[in-house]
Amino acid sequence: MQLPTDFKRLRRLRRTAAIRSLVRETELNVRDLIYPLFVAHGTGVKEEIGSMPGVYHLSVDMLRREIQEISQTGIEAVLLFGVPAHKDDLSSEAYAQEGIVQQGIRAIKEENPDLTVITDVCLCAYNPHGHCGIVRGGQILNDPTLELLAKTAISHAQAGADIIAPSDMMDGRIAAIRAGLDQEGFVDIPIMSYSVKYASSFYGPFREAAHSAPAFGDRKTYQMDPANTREALREAAADVEEGADFLMVKPAMVYMDIIRQLRDRFDLPLVSYNVSGEYSMIKAAAQNGWIEERQVVLELLTGLKRAGSDLIITYHAKDVAKWLREGCLDAQRI
Ligand code: PBG
């Protein structure tokens, strides 16, 4: 048989590690990573979250130590969540001056003023029913919730937050938070909107971490149906119009098509959130020796960048920072 010779020799560019490095299109950088932290009441608390090995509830004193450590890694931004002492129907600890997040923000800024502090704005961890808005008669009310979200955002900005990240999925929240921040003089504080947040089962471990599982029903009347794409584009467009400064897709792994579509259609910085369930699956498989954790994580995050993420929120951030320092510059070379 006469073998064909007129085919493309794509392997030429893969022959050596150095050539592969020259033609590599996507590079992971520690500056792209945002590390989530959970701050809790008490002192000396460093309590591992059962389903998220390596992730902790930290009291403010322990948070300070953690910030010292993070500041050595090259990570430039953290996303702060609170575990409140007190839950009530008005979610009052969410916007209390001495609330746990507000204390956490001030402590982080004292330890390292250069670290960018992004704060999650939501009510679900702060009320007994665990929903992201005010509940009356079994309904999650949209408009009355907006004022509390704006109040929460303002209190975070007053405590020194650099970026406000609302995750509640109420309609009109970006406009309400923008108006609230502006009225209080925080015109320069950007909003990182959880624009496209799906009603996902991948949040399970986080809800254990934040004690924020809904006590009744689910989040499907405000978070998005995983089956929908066009609706994601409408959500993002609405947020742009209302004044969002960043867009986000959450979860990340099974929504890479959505990340790509947002990247192609909008010019705002795009964030993907590699959520708790995605983290736990990798950790569990790695602990069983079924996958190579480092290679799998670097491949995953490279995939999220390739799909169009500018920034990635990930519980793997500290590990990745370490691997990148050790010179594992890409998933292929290690
Ligand atoms: C709060 C919030 C959630 C997450 C971030 N902010 C949980 C939820 O909406 O149920 C999920 C983060 C994760 O799973 O890592 N609304």
XYZ file of C-alpha atoms and ligand atoms in Angstrom:
350
model
C 0.000 0.000 0.000
C 1.197 3.511 -0.864
C 1.088 5.576 2.360
C -0.254 9.107 2.062
C 2.286 11.912 2.631
C 0.118 14.988 2.246
C -1.185 15.095 5.792
C -0.417 17.720 8.443
C 2.459 16.982 10.820
C 1.045 18.503 13.979
C 3.398 16.439 16.128
C 6.317 18.663 15.004
C 5.280 21.259 17.553
C 5.094 18.689 20.313
C 8.523 17.104 19.815
C 10.300 18.619 22.839
C 9.214 20.165 26.117
C 10.835 23.437 25.039
C 8.898 23.609 21.773
C 5.677 22.706 23.542
C 6.377 25.539 25.930
C 6.932 27.972 23.040
C 3.595 27.198 21.429
C 1.541 26.934 24.599
C -1.559 29.118 24.317
C -2.788 29.210 27.911
C -0.771 29.758 31.039
C -1.901 29.531 34.596
C -0.691 32.300 36.864
C -0.988 32.594 40.618
C -2.356 36.112 40.106
C -5.413 34.588 38.437
C -6.453 32.778 41.586
C -8.831 33.884 44.320
C -8.754 31.923 47.562
C -11.984 31.497 49.599
C -11.791 31.781 53.391
C -14.353 31.080 56.125
C -14.194 33.271 59.215
C -15.951 32.173 62.409
C -16.450 33.463 65.953
C -14.242 32.446 68.871
C -10.509 32.333 69.405
C -8.002 29.688 68.492
C -10.520 28.054 66.148
C -9.118 26.189 63.171
C -11.665 23.563 62.369
C -11.396 21.501 59.226
C -14.562 21.174 57.153
C -15.258 17.449 56.970
C -16.097 17.259 53.290
C -13.396 19.738 52.236
C -10.003 18.506 53.441
C -7.557 21.401 53.786
C -10.315 24.026 54.161
C -11.040 25.464 57.607
C -13.309 27.602 59.716
C -10.936 30.167 61.207
C -11.502 32.520 64.093
C -10.201 36.048 63.551
C -6.867 35.388 65.319
C -6.270 32.283 63.231
C -7.375 34.153 60.116
C -4.567 36.628 60.790
C -2.042 33.772 60.750
C -3.553 32.400 57.588
C -3.218 35.819 55.937
C 0.468 35.912 56.862
C 0.887 32.567 55.175
C -1.158 33.468 52.089
C 0.817 36.682 51.695
C 3.932 34.579 51.065
C 2.341 32.576 48.254
C 1.777 35.192 45.577
C -2.023 34.917 45.898
C -3.343 38.467 45.594
C -7.027 38.107 46.440
C -9.232 36.271 48.902
C -13.002 35.772 48.986
C -14.367 36.020 52.493
C -17.372 34.113 53.869
C -18.718 34.368 57.408
C -20.007 31.762 59.823
C -22.197 33.896 62.103
C -22.962 33.258 65.767
C -26.494 34.429 65.373
C -29.243 33.730 62.831
C -32.507 35.702 62.642
C -35.236 36.434 60.099
C -33.690 39.758 59.118
C -30.202 38.231 58.769
C -28.959 41.028 60.993
C -25.431 39.740 61.512
C -24.899 40.048 57.742
C -24.775 43.838 58.058
C -23.760 44.284 61.713
C -20.726 46.459 62.274
C -19.306 43.806 64.590
C -20.482 40.947 62.357
C -17.983 38.208 61.753
C -17.216 39.189 58.163
C -16.764 42.840 59.131
C -14.297 41.799 61.855
C -12.551 39.516 59.395
C -12.149 42.239 56.785
C -10.571 44.627 59.285
C -8.182 41.925 60.502
C -7.088 40.999 56.987
C -6.494 44.630 56.089
C -4.419 45.087 59.239
C -2.294 42.060 58.409
C -1.836 42.890 54.745
C -3.393 46.038 53.270
C -2.255 44.982 49.790
C -4.256 41.766 49.730
C -7.498 42.324 47.827
C -10.457 41.419 49.998
C -13.555 40.320 48.125
C -16.619 39.668 50.266
C -19.508 37.355 49.526
C -22.795 39.187 50.010
C -25.722 36.900 50.731
C -28.210 36.220 53.508
C -28.409 32.410 53.501
C -25.901 31.813 56.314
C -27.458 34.521 58.504
C -31.077 33.417 58.825
C -32.707 30.263 60.218
C -34.385 29.199 56.950
C -31.142 29.219 54.953
C -32.517 31.006 51.886
C -30.722 33.830 50.119
C -33.547 36.328 50.653
C -36.298 37.337 53.048
C -38.912 34.598 53.421
C -42.630 35.171 53.976
C -45.282 32.494 53.694
C -42.816 30.048 52.180
C -41.895 32.523 49.407
C -38.464 34.041 48.899
C -39.231 37.713 48.413
C -37.194 39.598 45.850
C -37.635 43.331 46.348
C -37.605 43.502 50.171
C -34.340 41.529 50.085
C -32.571 44.158 47.980
C -32.349 46.669 50.793
C -30.687 44.156 53.129
C -28.210 43.161 50.436
C -27.305 46.805 49.866
C -26.944 47.318 53.617
C -24.660 44.290 53.823
C -22.535 45.512 50.921
C -22.206 48.975 52.500
C -21.162 47.500 55.833
C -18.481 45.421 54.084
C -17.189 48.494 52.274
C -17.149 50.433 55.552
C -15.063 47.669 57.114
C -12.561 47.960 54.253
C -13.626 45.420 51.606
C -12.093 46.059 48.180
C -14.676 44.264 46.030
C -18.280 43.269 46.763
C -19.476 39.910 45.420
C -23.238 39.317 45.691
C -24.195 35.636 45.362
C -27.897 35.761 46.235
C -29.387 35.797 42.691
C -32.231 38.221 43.471
C -33.240 40.304 40.454
C -32.076 43.913 40.580
C -29.441 43.335 43.217
C -26.586 44.818 41.263
C -28.518 48.038 40.707
C -29.553 48.156 44.370
C -26.046 47.481 45.681
C -24.495 49.963 43.239
C -26.956 52.650 44.330
C -26.340 51.881 48.010
C -22.545 51.965 47.664
C -22.640 55.173 45.643
C -24.908 56.925 48.130
C -22.487 56.112 50.927
C -19.530 57.414 48.965
C -18.153 54.069 47.795
C -18.281 54.930 44.105
C -14.894 53.277 43.573
C -15.752 49.897 45.070
C -16.363 47.389 42.257
C -19.072 44.725 42.191
C -18.136 41.185 41.214
C -21.512 39.737 40.369
C -22.237 36.040 40.664
C -24.082 36.697 37.410
C -24.653 33.175 36.214
C -25.183 31.035 39.250
C -26.844 27.714 38.661
C -29.010 25.804 41.141
C -26.273 23.220 41.472
C -25.792 20.111 43.561
C -22.081 20.851 43.545
C -22.557 23.338 46.419
C -23.249 20.559 48.946
C -19.945 20.682 50.865
C -20.023 24.494 51.028
C -23.417 24.428 52.677
C -21.969 22.162 55.335
C -19.113 24.641 55.688
C -21.293 27.732 55.907
C -24.206 26.068 57.717
C -26.404 27.517 54.987
C -28.488 24.664 53.565
C -32.097 25.721 52.986
C -34.391 24.434 55.745
C -37.239 23.930 53.256
C -37.480 23.658 49.486
C -34.539 24.490 47.253
C -32.984 27.482 45.494
C -34.557 26.875 42.092
C -36.774 29.973 42.131
C -33.722 32.226 42.191
C -30.670 30.230 41.037
C -30.596 29.142 37.408
C -31.680 25.926 35.738
C -28.529 24.001 34.710
C -30.177 23.258 31.374
C -30.189 26.891 30.209
C -27.707 28.867 28.124
C -29.661 31.783 26.666
C -30.915 32.659 30.124
C -27.291 32.861 31.292
C -26.627 35.468 28.631
C -29.677 37.447 29.759
C -28.505 37.307 33.378
C -25.076 38.579 32.391
C -26.501 41.325 30.166
C -28.777 42.484 32.990
C -25.837 42.673 35.375
C -23.755 44.653 32.898
C -26.617 47.088 32.469
C -27.072 47.414 36.234
C -23.402 48.260 36.721
C -21.496 45.063 37.490
C -17.713 45.341 37.128
C -16.957 41.608 36.915
C -19.092 38.706 35.674
C -18.982 35.209 37.128
C -19.996 31.710 36.129
C -20.618 29.232 38.914
C -20.000 26.269 39.123
C -17.114 26.044 36.677
C -16.277 22.498 35.578
C -19.530 21.482 33.963
C -20.251 25.012 32.714
C -17.207 25.642 30.533
C -19.466 26.259 27.531
C -21.123 29.079 29.458
C -17.737 30.553 30.392
C -16.759 30.573 26.727
C -19.994 32.189 25.612
C -19.738 34.944 28.211
C -16.100 35.545 27.284
C -17.050 35.930 23.621
C -19.969 38.255 24.280
C -18.926 40.528 27.133
C -15.832 42.593 27.752
C -15.906 42.608 31.555
C -13.342 40.548 33.479
C -14.765 37.042 33.774
C -14.485 34.934 36.897
C -15.256 31.252 37.234
C -15.978 29.656 40.594
C -14.540 26.174 40.988
C -16.991 25.248 43.740
C -16.873 23.085 46.830
C -18.277 19.873 45.316
C -15.766 20.074 42.491
C -12.992 20.411 45.069
C -14.277 17.597 47.271
C -14.508 15.144 44.367
C -10.895 15.728 43.423
C -9.730 15.545 47.046
C -11.608 12.306 47.676
C -10.290 10.633 44.536
C -6.748 11.825 45.286
C -6.897 10.561 48.857
C -7.896 7.183 47.510
C -4.913 7.225 45.193
C -7.192 7.107 42.166
C -5.948 10.297 40.511
C -2.804 12.443 40.628
C -4.066 15.484 42.511
C -1.500 17.971 41.260
C -1.811 17.027 37.599
C -5.601 16.863 37.703
C -5.932 20.244 39.418
C -3.497 21.991 37.067
C -5.247 20.458 34.067
C -8.645 21.532 35.381
C -7.601 25.120 36.063
C -5.814 25.329 32.712
C -9.080 24.183 31.159
C -10.993 26.919 32.951
C -8.543 29.525 31.659
C -8.698 28.118 28.140
C -12.502 28.282 28.293
C -12.162 32.034 28.882
C -11.869 32.656 32.623
C -9.695 35.613 33.553
C -9.850 34.744 37.229
C -10.654 31.525 39.065
C -12.026 31.240 42.578
C -10.709 27.941 43.884
C -10.077 26.134 47.155
C -7.000 24.670 45.431
C -5.384 28.125 45.200
C -2.793 27.658 47.945
C -1.688 24.287 46.605
C -1.521 25.628 43.074
C 0.530 28.616 44.213
C 2.990 26.177 45.765
C 3.164 23.966 42.694
C 3.698 26.961 40.435
C 6.520 28.157 42.709
C 8.065 24.711 42.478
C 8.167 25.185 38.736
C 5.277 23.034 37.570
C 4.400 25.663 35.007
C 1.902 23.525 33.214
C -0.038 20.351 33.500
C 1.982 18.648 30.774
C 5.478 19.091 32.099
C 5.027 17.612 35.566
C -24.184 31.621 49.172
C -23.115 30.909 48.426
C -23.036 29.558 48.067
C -21.794 29.376 47.478
C -21.172 30.618 47.448
N -22.012 31.550 48.023
C -23.973 28.434 48.340
C -25.301 28.398 47.738
O -25.697 29.248 46.933
O -26.031 27.489 48.114
C -21.251 28.072 46.984
C -19.763 27.952 47.011
C -19.250 26.571 46.875
O -19.987 25.578 46.731
O -18.021 26.455 46.906
N -25.317 31.907 48.470
